[in-house]
Short mmCIF file of C-alpha atoms in Angstrom, two decimals:
data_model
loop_
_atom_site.label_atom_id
_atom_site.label_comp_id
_atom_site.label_asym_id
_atom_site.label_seq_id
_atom_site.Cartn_x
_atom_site.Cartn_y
_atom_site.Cartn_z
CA UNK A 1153 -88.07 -7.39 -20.66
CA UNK A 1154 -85.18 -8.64 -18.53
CA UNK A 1155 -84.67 -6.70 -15.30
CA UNK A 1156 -80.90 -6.00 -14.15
CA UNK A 1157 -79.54 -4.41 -10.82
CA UNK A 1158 -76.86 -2.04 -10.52
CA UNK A 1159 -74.31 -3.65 -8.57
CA UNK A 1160 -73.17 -0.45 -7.33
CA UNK A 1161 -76.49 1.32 -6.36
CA UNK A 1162 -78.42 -1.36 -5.98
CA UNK A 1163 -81.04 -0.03 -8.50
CA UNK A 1164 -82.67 -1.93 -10.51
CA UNK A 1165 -83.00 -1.26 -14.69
CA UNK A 1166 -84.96 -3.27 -17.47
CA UNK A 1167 -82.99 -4.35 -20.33
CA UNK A 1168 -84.71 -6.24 -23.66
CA UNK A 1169 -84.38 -9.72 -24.67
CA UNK A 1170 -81.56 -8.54 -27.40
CA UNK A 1171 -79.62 -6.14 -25.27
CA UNK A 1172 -79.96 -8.60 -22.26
CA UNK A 1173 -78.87 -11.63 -24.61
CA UNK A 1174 -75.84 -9.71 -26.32
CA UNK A 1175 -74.41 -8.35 -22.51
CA UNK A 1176 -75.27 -12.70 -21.67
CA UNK A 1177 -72.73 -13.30 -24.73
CA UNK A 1178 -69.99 -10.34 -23.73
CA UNK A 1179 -70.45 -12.14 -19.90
CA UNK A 1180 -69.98 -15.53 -21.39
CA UNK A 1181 -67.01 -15.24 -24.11
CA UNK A 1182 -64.58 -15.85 -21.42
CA UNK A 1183 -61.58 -16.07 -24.26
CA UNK A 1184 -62.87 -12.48 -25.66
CA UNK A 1185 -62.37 -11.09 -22.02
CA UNK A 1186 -59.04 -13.22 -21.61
CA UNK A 1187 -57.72 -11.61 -24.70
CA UNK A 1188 -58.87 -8.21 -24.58
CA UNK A 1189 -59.53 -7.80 -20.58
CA UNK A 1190 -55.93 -5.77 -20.02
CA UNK A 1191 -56.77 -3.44 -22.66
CA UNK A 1192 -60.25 -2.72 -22.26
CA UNK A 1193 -60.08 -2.99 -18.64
CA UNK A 1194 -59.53 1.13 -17.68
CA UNK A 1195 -62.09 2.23 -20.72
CA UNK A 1196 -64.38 -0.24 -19.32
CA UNK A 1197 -63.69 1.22 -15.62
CA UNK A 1198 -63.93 4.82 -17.09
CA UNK A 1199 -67.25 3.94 -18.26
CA UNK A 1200 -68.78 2.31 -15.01
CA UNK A 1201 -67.56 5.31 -13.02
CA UNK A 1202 -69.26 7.78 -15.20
CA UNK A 1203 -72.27 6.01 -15.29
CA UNK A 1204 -72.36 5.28 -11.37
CA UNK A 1205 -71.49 8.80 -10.95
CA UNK A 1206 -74.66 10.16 -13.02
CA UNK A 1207 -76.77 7.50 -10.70
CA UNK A 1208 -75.13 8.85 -7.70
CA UNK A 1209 -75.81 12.79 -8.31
CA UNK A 1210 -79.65 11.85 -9.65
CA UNK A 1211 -80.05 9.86 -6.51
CA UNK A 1212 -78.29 12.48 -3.94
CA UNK A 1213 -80.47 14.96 -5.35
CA UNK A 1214 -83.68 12.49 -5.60
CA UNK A 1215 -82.50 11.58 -1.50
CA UNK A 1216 -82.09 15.17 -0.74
CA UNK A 1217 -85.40 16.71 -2.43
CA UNK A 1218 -87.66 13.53 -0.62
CA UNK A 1219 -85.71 14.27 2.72
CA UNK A 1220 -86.85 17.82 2.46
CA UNK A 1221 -90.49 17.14 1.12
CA UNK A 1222 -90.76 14.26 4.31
CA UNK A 1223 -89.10 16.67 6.91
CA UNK A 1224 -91.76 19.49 5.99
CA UNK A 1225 -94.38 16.81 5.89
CA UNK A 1226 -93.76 15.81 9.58
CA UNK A 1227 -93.50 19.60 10.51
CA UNK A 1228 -97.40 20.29 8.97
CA UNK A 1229 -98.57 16.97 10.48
CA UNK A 1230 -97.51 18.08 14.07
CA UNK A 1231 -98.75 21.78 13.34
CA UNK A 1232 -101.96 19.72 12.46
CA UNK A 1233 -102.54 17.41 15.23
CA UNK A 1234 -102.06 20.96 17.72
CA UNK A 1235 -104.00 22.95 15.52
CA UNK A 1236 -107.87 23.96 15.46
CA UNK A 1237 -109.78 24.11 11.89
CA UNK A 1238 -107.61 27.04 10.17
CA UNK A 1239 -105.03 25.04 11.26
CA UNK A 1240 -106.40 21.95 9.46
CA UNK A 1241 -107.45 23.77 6.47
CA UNK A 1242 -103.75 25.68 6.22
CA UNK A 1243 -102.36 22.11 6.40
CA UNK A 1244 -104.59 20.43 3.95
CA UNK A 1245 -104.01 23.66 1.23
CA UNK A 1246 -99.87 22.79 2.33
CA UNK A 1247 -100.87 18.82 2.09
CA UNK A 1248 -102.43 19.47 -1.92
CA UNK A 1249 -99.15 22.20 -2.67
CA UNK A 1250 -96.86 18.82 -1.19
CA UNK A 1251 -98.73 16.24 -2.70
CA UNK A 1252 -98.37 18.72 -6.09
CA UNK A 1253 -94.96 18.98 -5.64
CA UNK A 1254 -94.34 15.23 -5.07
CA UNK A 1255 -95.99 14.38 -8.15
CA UNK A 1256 -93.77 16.57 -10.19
CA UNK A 1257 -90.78 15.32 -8.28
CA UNK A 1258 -92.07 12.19 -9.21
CA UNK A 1259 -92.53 12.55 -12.25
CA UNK A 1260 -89.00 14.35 -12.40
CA UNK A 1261 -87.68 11.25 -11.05
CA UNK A 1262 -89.53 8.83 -13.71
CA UNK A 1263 -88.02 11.54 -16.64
CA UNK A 1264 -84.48 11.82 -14.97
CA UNK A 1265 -85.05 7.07 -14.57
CA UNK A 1266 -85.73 7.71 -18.17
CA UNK A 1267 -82.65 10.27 -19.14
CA UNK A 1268 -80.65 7.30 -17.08
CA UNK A 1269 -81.74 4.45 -19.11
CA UNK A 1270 -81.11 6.32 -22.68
CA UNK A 1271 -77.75 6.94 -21.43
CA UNK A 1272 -77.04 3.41 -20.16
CA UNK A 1273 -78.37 2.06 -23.39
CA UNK A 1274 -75.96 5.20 -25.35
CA UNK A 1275 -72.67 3.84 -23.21
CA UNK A 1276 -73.48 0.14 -23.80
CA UNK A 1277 -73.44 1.00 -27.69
CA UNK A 1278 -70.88 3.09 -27.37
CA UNK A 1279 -68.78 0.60 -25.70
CA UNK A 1280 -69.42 -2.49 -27.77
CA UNK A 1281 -68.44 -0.41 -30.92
CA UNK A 1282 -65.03 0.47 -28.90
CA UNK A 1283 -64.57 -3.17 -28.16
CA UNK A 1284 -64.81 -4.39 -31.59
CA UNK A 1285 -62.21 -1.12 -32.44
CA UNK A 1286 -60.15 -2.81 -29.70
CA UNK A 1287 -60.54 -6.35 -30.79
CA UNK A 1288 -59.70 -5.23 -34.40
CA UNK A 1289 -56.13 -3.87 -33.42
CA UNK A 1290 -55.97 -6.49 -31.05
CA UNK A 1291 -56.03 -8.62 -33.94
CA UNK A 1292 -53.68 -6.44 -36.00
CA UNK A 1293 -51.17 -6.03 -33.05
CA UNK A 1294 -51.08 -9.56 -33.07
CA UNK A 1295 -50.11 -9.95 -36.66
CA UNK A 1296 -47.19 -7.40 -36.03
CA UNK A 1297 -46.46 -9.28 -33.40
CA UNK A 1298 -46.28 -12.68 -35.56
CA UNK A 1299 -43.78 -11.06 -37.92
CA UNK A 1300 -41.85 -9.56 -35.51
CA UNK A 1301 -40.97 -12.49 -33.59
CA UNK A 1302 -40.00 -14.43 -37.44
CA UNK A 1303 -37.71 -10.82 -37.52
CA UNK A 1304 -36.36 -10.77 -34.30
CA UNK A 1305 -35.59 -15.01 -34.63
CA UNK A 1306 -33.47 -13.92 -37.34
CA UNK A 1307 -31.77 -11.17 -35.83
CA UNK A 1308 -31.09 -13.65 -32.87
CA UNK A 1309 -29.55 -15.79 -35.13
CA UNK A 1310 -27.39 -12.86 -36.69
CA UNK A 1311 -26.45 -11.91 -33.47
CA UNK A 1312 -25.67 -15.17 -31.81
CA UNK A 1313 -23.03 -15.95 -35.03
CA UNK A 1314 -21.78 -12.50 -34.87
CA UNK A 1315 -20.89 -12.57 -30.98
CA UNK A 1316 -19.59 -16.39 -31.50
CA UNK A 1317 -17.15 -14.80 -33.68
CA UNK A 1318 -16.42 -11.48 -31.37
CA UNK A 1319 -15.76 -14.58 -28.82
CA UNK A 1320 -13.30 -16.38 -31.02
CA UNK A 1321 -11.20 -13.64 -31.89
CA UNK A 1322 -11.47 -12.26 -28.59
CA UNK A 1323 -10.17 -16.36 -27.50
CA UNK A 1324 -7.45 -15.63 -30.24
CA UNK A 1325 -6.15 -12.51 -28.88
CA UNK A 1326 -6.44 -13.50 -25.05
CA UNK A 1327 -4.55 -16.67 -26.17
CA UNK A 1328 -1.76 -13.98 -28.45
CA UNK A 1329 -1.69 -11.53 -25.52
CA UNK A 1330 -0.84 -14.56 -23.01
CA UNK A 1331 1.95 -15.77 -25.13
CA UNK A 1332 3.11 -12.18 -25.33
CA UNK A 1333 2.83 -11.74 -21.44
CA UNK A 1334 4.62 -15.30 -21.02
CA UNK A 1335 7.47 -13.80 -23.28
CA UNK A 1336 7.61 -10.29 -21.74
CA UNK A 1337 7.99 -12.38 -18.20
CA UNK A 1338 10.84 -14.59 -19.86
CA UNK A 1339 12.48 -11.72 -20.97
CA UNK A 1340 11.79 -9.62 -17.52
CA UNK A 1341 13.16 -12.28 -15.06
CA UNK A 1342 15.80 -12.58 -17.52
CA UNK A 1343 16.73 -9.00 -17.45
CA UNK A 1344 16.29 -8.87 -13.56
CA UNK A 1345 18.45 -12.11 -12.92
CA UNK A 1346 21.45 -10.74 -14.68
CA UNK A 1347 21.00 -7.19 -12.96
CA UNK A 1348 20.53 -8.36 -9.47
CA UNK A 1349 23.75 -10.67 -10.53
CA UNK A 1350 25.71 -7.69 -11.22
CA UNK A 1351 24.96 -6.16 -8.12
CA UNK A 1352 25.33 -8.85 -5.87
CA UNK A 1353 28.54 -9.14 -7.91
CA UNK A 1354 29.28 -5.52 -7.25
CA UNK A 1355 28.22 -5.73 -3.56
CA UNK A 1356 30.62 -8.62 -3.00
CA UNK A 1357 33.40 -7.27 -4.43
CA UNK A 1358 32.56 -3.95 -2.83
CA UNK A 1359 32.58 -5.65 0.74
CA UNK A 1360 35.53 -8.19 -0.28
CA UNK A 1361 37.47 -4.66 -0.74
CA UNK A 1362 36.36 -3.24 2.44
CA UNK A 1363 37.15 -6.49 4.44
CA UNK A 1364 40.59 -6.36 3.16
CA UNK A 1365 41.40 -2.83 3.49
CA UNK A 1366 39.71 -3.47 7.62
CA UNK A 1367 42.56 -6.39 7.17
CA UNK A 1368 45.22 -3.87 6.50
CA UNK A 1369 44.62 -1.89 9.07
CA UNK A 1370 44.25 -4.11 12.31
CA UNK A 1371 45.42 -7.32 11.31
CA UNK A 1372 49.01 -8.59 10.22
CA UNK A 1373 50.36 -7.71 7.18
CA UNK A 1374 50.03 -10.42 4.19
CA UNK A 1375 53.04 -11.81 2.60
CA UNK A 1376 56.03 -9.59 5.28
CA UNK A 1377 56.68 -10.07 8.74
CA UNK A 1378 55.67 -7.14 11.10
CA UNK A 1379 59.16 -5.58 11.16
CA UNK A 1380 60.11 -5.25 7.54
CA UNK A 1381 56.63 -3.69 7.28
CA UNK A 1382 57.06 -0.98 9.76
CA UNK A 1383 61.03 -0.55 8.17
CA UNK A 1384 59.39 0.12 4.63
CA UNK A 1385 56.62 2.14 5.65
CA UNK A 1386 59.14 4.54 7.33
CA UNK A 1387 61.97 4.11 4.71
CA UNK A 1388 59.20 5.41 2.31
CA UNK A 1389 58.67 8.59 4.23
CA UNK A 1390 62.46 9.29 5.70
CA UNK A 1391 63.71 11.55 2.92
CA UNK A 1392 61.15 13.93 3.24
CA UNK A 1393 59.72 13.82 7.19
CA UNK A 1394 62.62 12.57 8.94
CA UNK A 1395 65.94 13.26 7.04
CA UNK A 1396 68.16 13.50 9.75
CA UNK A 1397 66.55 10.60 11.80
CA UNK A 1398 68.19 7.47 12.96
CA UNK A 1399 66.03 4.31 12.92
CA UNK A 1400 68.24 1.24 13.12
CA UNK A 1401 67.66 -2.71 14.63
CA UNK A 1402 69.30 -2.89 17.78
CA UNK A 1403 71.79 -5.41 17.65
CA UNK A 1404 73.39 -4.61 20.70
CA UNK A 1405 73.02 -7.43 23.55
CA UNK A 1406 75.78 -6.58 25.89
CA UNK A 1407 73.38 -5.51 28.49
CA UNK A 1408 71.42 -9.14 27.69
CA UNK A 1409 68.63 -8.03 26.00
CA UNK A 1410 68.00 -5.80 23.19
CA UNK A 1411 64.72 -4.48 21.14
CA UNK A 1412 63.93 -4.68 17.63
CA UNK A 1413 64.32 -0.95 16.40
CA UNK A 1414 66.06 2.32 18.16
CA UNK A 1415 64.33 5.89 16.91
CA UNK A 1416 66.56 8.56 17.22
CA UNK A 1417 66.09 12.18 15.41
CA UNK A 1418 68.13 15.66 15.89
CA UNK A 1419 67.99 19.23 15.03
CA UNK A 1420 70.19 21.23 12.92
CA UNK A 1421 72.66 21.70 15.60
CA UNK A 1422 72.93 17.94 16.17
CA UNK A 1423 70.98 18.59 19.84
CA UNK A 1424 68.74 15.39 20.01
CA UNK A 1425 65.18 15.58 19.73
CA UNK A 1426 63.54 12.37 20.65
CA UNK A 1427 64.46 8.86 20.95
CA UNK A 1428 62.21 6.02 20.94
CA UNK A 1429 62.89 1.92 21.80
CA UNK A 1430 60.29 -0.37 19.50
CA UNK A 1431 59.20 -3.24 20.28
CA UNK A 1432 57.22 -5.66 17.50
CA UNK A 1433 54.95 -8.92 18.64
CA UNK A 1434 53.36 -10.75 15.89
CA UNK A 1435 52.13 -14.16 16.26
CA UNK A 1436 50.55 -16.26 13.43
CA UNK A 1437 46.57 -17.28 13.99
CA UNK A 1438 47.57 -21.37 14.07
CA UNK A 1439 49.65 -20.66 17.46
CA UNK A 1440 48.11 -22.41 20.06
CA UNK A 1441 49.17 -20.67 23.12
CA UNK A 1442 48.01 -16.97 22.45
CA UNK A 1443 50.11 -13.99 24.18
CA UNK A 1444 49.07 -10.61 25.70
CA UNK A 1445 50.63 -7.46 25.17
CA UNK A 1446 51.53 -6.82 28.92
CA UNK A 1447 53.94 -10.06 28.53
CA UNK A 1448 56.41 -8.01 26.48
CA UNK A 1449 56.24 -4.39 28.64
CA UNK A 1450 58.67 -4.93 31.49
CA UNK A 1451 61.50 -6.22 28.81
CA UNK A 1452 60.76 -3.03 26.65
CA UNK A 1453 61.03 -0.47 29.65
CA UNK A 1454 64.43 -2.17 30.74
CA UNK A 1455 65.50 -1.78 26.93
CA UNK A 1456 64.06 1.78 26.96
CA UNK A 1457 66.56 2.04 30.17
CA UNK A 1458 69.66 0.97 28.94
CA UNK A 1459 69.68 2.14 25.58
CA UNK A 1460 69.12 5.37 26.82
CA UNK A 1461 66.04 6.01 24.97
CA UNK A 1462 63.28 8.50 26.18
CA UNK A 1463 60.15 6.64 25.29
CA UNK A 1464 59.02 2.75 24.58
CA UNK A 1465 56.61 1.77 21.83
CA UNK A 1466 55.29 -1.79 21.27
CA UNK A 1467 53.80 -2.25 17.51
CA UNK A 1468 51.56 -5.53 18.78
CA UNK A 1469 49.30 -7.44 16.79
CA UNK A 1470 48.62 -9.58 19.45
CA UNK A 1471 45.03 -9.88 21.24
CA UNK A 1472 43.24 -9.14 17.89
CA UNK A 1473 39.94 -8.88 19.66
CA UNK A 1474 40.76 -6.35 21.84
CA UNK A 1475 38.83 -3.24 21.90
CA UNK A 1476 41.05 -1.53 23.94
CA UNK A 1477 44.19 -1.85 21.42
CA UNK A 1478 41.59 -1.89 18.55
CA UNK A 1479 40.59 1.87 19.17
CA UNK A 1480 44.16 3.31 18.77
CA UNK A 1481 46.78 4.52 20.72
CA UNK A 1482 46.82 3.02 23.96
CA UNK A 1483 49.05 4.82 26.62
CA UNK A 1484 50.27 2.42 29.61
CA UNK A 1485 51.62 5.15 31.57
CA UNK A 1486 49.98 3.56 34.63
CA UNK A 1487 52.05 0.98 34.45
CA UNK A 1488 55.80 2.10 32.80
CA UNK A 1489 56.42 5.76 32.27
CA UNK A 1490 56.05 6.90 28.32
CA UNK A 1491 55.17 4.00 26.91
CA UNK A 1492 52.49 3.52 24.61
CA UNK A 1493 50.97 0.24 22.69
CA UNK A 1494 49.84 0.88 18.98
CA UNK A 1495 48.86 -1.61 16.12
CA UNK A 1496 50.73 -1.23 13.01
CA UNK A 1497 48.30 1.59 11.14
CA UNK A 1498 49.56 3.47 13.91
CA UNK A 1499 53.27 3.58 13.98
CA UNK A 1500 53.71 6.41 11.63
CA UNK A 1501 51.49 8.54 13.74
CA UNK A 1502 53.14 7.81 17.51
CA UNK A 1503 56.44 8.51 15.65
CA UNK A 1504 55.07 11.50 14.12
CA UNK A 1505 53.26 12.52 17.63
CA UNK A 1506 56.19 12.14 19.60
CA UNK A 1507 58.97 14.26 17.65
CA UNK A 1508 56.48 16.81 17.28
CA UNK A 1509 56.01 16.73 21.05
CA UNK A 1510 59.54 16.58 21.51
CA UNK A 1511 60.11 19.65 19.55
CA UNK A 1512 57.64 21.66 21.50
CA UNK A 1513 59.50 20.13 25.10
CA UNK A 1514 63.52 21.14 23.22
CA UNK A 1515 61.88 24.78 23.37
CA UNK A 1516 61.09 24.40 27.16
CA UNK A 1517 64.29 22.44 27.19
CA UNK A 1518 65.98 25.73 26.05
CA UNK A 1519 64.19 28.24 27.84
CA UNK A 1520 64.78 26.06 31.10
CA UNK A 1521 68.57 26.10 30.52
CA UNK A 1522 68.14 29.84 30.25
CA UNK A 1523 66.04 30.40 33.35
CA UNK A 1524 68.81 28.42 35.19
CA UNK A 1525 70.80 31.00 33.88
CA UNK A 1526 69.40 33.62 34.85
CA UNK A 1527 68.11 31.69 38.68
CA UNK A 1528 64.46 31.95 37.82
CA UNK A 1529 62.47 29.64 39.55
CA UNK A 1530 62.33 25.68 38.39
CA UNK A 1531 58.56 26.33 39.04
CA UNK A 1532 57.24 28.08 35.80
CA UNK A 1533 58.58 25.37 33.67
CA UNK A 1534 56.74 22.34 35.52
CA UNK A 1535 53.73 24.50 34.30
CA UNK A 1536 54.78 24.74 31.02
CA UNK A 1537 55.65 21.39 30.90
CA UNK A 1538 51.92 20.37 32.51
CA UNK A 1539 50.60 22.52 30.05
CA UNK A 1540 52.53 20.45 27.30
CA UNK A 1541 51.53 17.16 28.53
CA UNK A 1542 47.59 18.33 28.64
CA UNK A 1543 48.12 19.96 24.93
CA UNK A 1544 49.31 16.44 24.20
CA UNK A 1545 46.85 14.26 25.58
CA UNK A 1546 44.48 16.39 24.07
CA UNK A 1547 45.91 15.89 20.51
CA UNK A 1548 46.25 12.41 21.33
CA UNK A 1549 42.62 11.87 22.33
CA UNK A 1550 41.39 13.94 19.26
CA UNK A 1551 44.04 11.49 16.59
CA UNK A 1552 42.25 8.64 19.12
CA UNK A 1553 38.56 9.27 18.40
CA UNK A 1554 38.82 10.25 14.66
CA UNK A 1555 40.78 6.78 14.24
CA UNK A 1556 38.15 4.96 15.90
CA UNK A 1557 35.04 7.07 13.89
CA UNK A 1558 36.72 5.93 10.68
CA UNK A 1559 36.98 1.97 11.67
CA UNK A 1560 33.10 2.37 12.59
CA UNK A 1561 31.94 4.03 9.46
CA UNK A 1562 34.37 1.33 8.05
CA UNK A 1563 32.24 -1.35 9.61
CA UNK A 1564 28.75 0.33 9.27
CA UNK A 1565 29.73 0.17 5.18
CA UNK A 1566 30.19 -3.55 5.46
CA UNK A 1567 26.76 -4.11 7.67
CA UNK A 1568 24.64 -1.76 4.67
CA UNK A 1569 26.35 -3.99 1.57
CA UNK A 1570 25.54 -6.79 3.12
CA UNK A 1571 21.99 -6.09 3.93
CA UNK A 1572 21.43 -5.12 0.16
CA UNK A 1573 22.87 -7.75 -0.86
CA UNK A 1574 20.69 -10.14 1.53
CA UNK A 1575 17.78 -8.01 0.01
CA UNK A 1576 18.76 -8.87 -3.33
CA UNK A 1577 19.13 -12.37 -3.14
CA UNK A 1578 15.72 -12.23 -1.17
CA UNK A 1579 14.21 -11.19 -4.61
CA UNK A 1580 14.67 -14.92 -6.26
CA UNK A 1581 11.79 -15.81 -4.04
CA UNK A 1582 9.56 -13.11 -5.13
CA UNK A 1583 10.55 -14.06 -8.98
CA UNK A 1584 9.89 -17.91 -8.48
CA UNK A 1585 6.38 -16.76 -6.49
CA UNK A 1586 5.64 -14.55 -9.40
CA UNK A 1587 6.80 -17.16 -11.91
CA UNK A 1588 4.15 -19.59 -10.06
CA UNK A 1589 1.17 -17.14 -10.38
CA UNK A 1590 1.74 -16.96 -14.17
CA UNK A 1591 2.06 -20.25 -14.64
CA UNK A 1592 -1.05 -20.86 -12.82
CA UNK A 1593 -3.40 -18.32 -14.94
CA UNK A 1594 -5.77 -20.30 -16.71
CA UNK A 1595 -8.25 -18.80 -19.35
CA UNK A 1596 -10.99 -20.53 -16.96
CA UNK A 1597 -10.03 -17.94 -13.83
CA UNK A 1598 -9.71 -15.38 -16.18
CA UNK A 1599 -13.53 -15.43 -17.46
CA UNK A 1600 -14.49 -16.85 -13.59
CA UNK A 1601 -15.85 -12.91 -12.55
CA UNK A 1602 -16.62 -12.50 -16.31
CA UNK A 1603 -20.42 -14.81 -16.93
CA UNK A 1604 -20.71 -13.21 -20.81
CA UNK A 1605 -17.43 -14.25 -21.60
CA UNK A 1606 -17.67 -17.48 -19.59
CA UNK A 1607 -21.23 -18.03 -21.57
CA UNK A 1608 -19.45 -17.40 -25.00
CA UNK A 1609 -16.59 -19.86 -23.96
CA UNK A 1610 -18.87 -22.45 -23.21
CA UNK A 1611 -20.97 -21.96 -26.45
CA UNK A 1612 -18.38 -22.16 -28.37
CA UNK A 1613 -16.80 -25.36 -26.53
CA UNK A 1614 -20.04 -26.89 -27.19
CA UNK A 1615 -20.26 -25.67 -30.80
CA UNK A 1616 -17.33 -27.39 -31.55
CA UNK A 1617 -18.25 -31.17 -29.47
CA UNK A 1618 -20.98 -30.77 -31.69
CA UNK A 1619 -19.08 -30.01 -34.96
CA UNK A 1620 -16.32 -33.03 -34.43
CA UNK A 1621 -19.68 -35.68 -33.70
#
């Protein structure tokens, strides 16, 4: 007999020569415990643990029951060594009932050592029969195993041709879809180039017709001179706005000097209404020595004079740059009484202004011949006539500003055109940038954030080095 200790409770147990030679050979067969340790490793566990737990409750109990027995031992010896001879002869009757009750406890213990061993020797069958059960699927899982992997070598096989083929037509239709995309961009810029021509085209003709009308109305006119422009322009209109009007060149020079065109226009009755001495100044843009309108006002009031004529008007194209004559009608009554500078857009209108003005002063003209009559005082019809002049200015500051809001919305046209058209042309750049990227897409980049594509690629790059060796 071969005697083992529990590793756990440090007990000790007697095992024969063939049980303690077979657990030797389970110890020993280090490749059976390699193969089948992970699997039989929890039963195994599950076995220990019930076993150490049956030692463990017959050995609390064992502790507990000897603890008791000692404890009333000790309790009976000290009543003895006090006592007198019923004393002694009570603890000697409780000595044979402890001594009685030790040896069944013993003998308890030797049945329950027993009960231990039979079911030591019961698990250790029990568990050598469960790892030859666990060795024989081992064995069997291992078989499955064996054909699996032939299976699955196959299947890896299958799969590795099919996704070389997903990979080349998936190559072929990147490859289709690029061309497609490289025509669609052809096609696009194509498209976009001859739109953004038109437009431009559009733009520039747009502005180009702009320019010229600004042209036509503040600079001189193109192919006449200044006076047979402002002679046709009121030719056109005589017939039906001034048909009784006189508007003549003044070719008399007796006094010296004369002016370029006399205004003269009457009522009904032949009474005149207003008379007006013009004065045109053109000079071409090659002239070196450049005039200014207040050159040519002294000469036109002394024509205004002698002629007999009640206002002065000098049509000027001179000082082009001038925002002062730019803006409209200019009145230089601080320096010669009724006289007013105008550029040619505006000759029409100071004509028109003034006879309408006059009409309005050949009613106070009237009415002042009748208060004369009648010796009413001179003083009502200064106010009138104030009244007239303020009526007047205000008309003529209201004709000034509207003139001068339609050259700036004039201008403000121009400034939008050309910004579009500056956009437009800006969007070359952004073609020939976008142009660039597409040239530079590779199918490299386009698998670079793509590894199972990039894999496939490179499989099937290698495939075919190794199909041309």
């Amino acid at each position: 007999m071969n005697e083992i200790i529990c590793p756990h409770c440090k007990k000790a147990f007697k095992v024969d020569e063939a049980g303690y030679a077979d657990i030797l050979k389970q110890v020993r067969d280090s490749e059976f415990e390699q193969q089948l340790n992970e699997r039989l490793e929890l039963a195994e566990q599950e076995k220990q643990n019930a076993v150490e737990l049956a030692k463990e409750k017959v050995g609390s109990e064992m502790q507990k029951t000897a603890a008791a027995k000692d404890t009333e031992i000790q309790e009976l010896k000290a009543k003895l060594d006090a006592g007198e001879t019923e004393q002694k002869l009570a603890v000697t009757q409780a000595l044979s009932a402890v001594e009685k009750e030790r040896d069944e406890l013993a003998n308890e213990l030797k049945q329950a050592k027993q009960d231990n061993d039979t079911a030591l020797k019961l698990a250790e069958v029990n568990l050598s029969k469960e790892l030859q059960e666990t060795k024989a699927k081992k064995d069997a899982e291992i078989q499955d195993l064996k054909a699996k992997l032939c299976t699955n070598e196959v299947e890896q096989k299958l799969a590795i041709t099919e996704a070389v083929s997903v990979a080349e037509k998936e190559r072929d239709e990147l490859k289709n879809s690029l061309k497609q995309a490289e025509l669609e961009k052809e096609l696009a810029e194509k498209s976009l180039k001859d739109k953004y021509e038109t437009q431009i085209k559009d733009r520039d003709d747009t502005i180009d017709r702009l320019k010229d009308m600004k042209a036509r109305l503040s600079t001189k006119m193109v192919g006449e001179t200044l006076e047979q422009h402002c002679e046709t322009e009121f030719n056109r209109i005589r017939a039906t706005a001034f048909p009784r009007a006189y508007f003549e060149k003044d070719n008399d020079a007796t006094t010296g000097s004369k002016g370029d065109y006399i205004f003269r226009d009457s009522d009904e009755a032949g009474t005149e209404i207003v008379s007006i001495m013009f004065e045109m100044k053109n000079e071409s843009d090659a002239t070196t020595t450049k005039k200014k309108n207040e050159d040519f006002l002294k000469e036109l009031d002394k024509d205004r004079t002698e002629k007999g004529c009640e206002y002065a008007v000098l049509v000027s194209l001179l000082e082009s740059d001038s925002e002062l004559y730019n803006t409209g009608i200019v009145d230089v009554f601080h320096r010669y009484q009724k006289m007013y500078v105008v550029r040619p857009q505006f000759f029409l209108p100071i004509i028109t202004l003034l006879r309408n003005a006059a009409m309005k002063s050949l009613e106070y003209k009237t009415e002042l011949a009748l208060v004369k009559a009648q010796n009413i005082d001179v003083t009502n019809f200064e106010n009138d006539l104030d009244k007239f002049k303020t009526a007047f200015g205000k008309n003529y500051d209201i004709a000034s500003r509207k003139f001068q809001t339609a050259i700036d919305e004039i201008d403000k046209s121009i400034n939008h055109l050309q910004k579009t058209k500056d956009a437009l042309l800006g969007t070359d750049r952004q073609l020939r940038l976008a142009n660039d990227k597409a040239q530079d897409v590779t199918v490299k980049k386009l698998t670079r954030l793509n590894p199972t594509m990039a894999a496939k690629f490179e499989e099937l790059k290698n495939q075919e080095q190794s199909d041309n060796k």
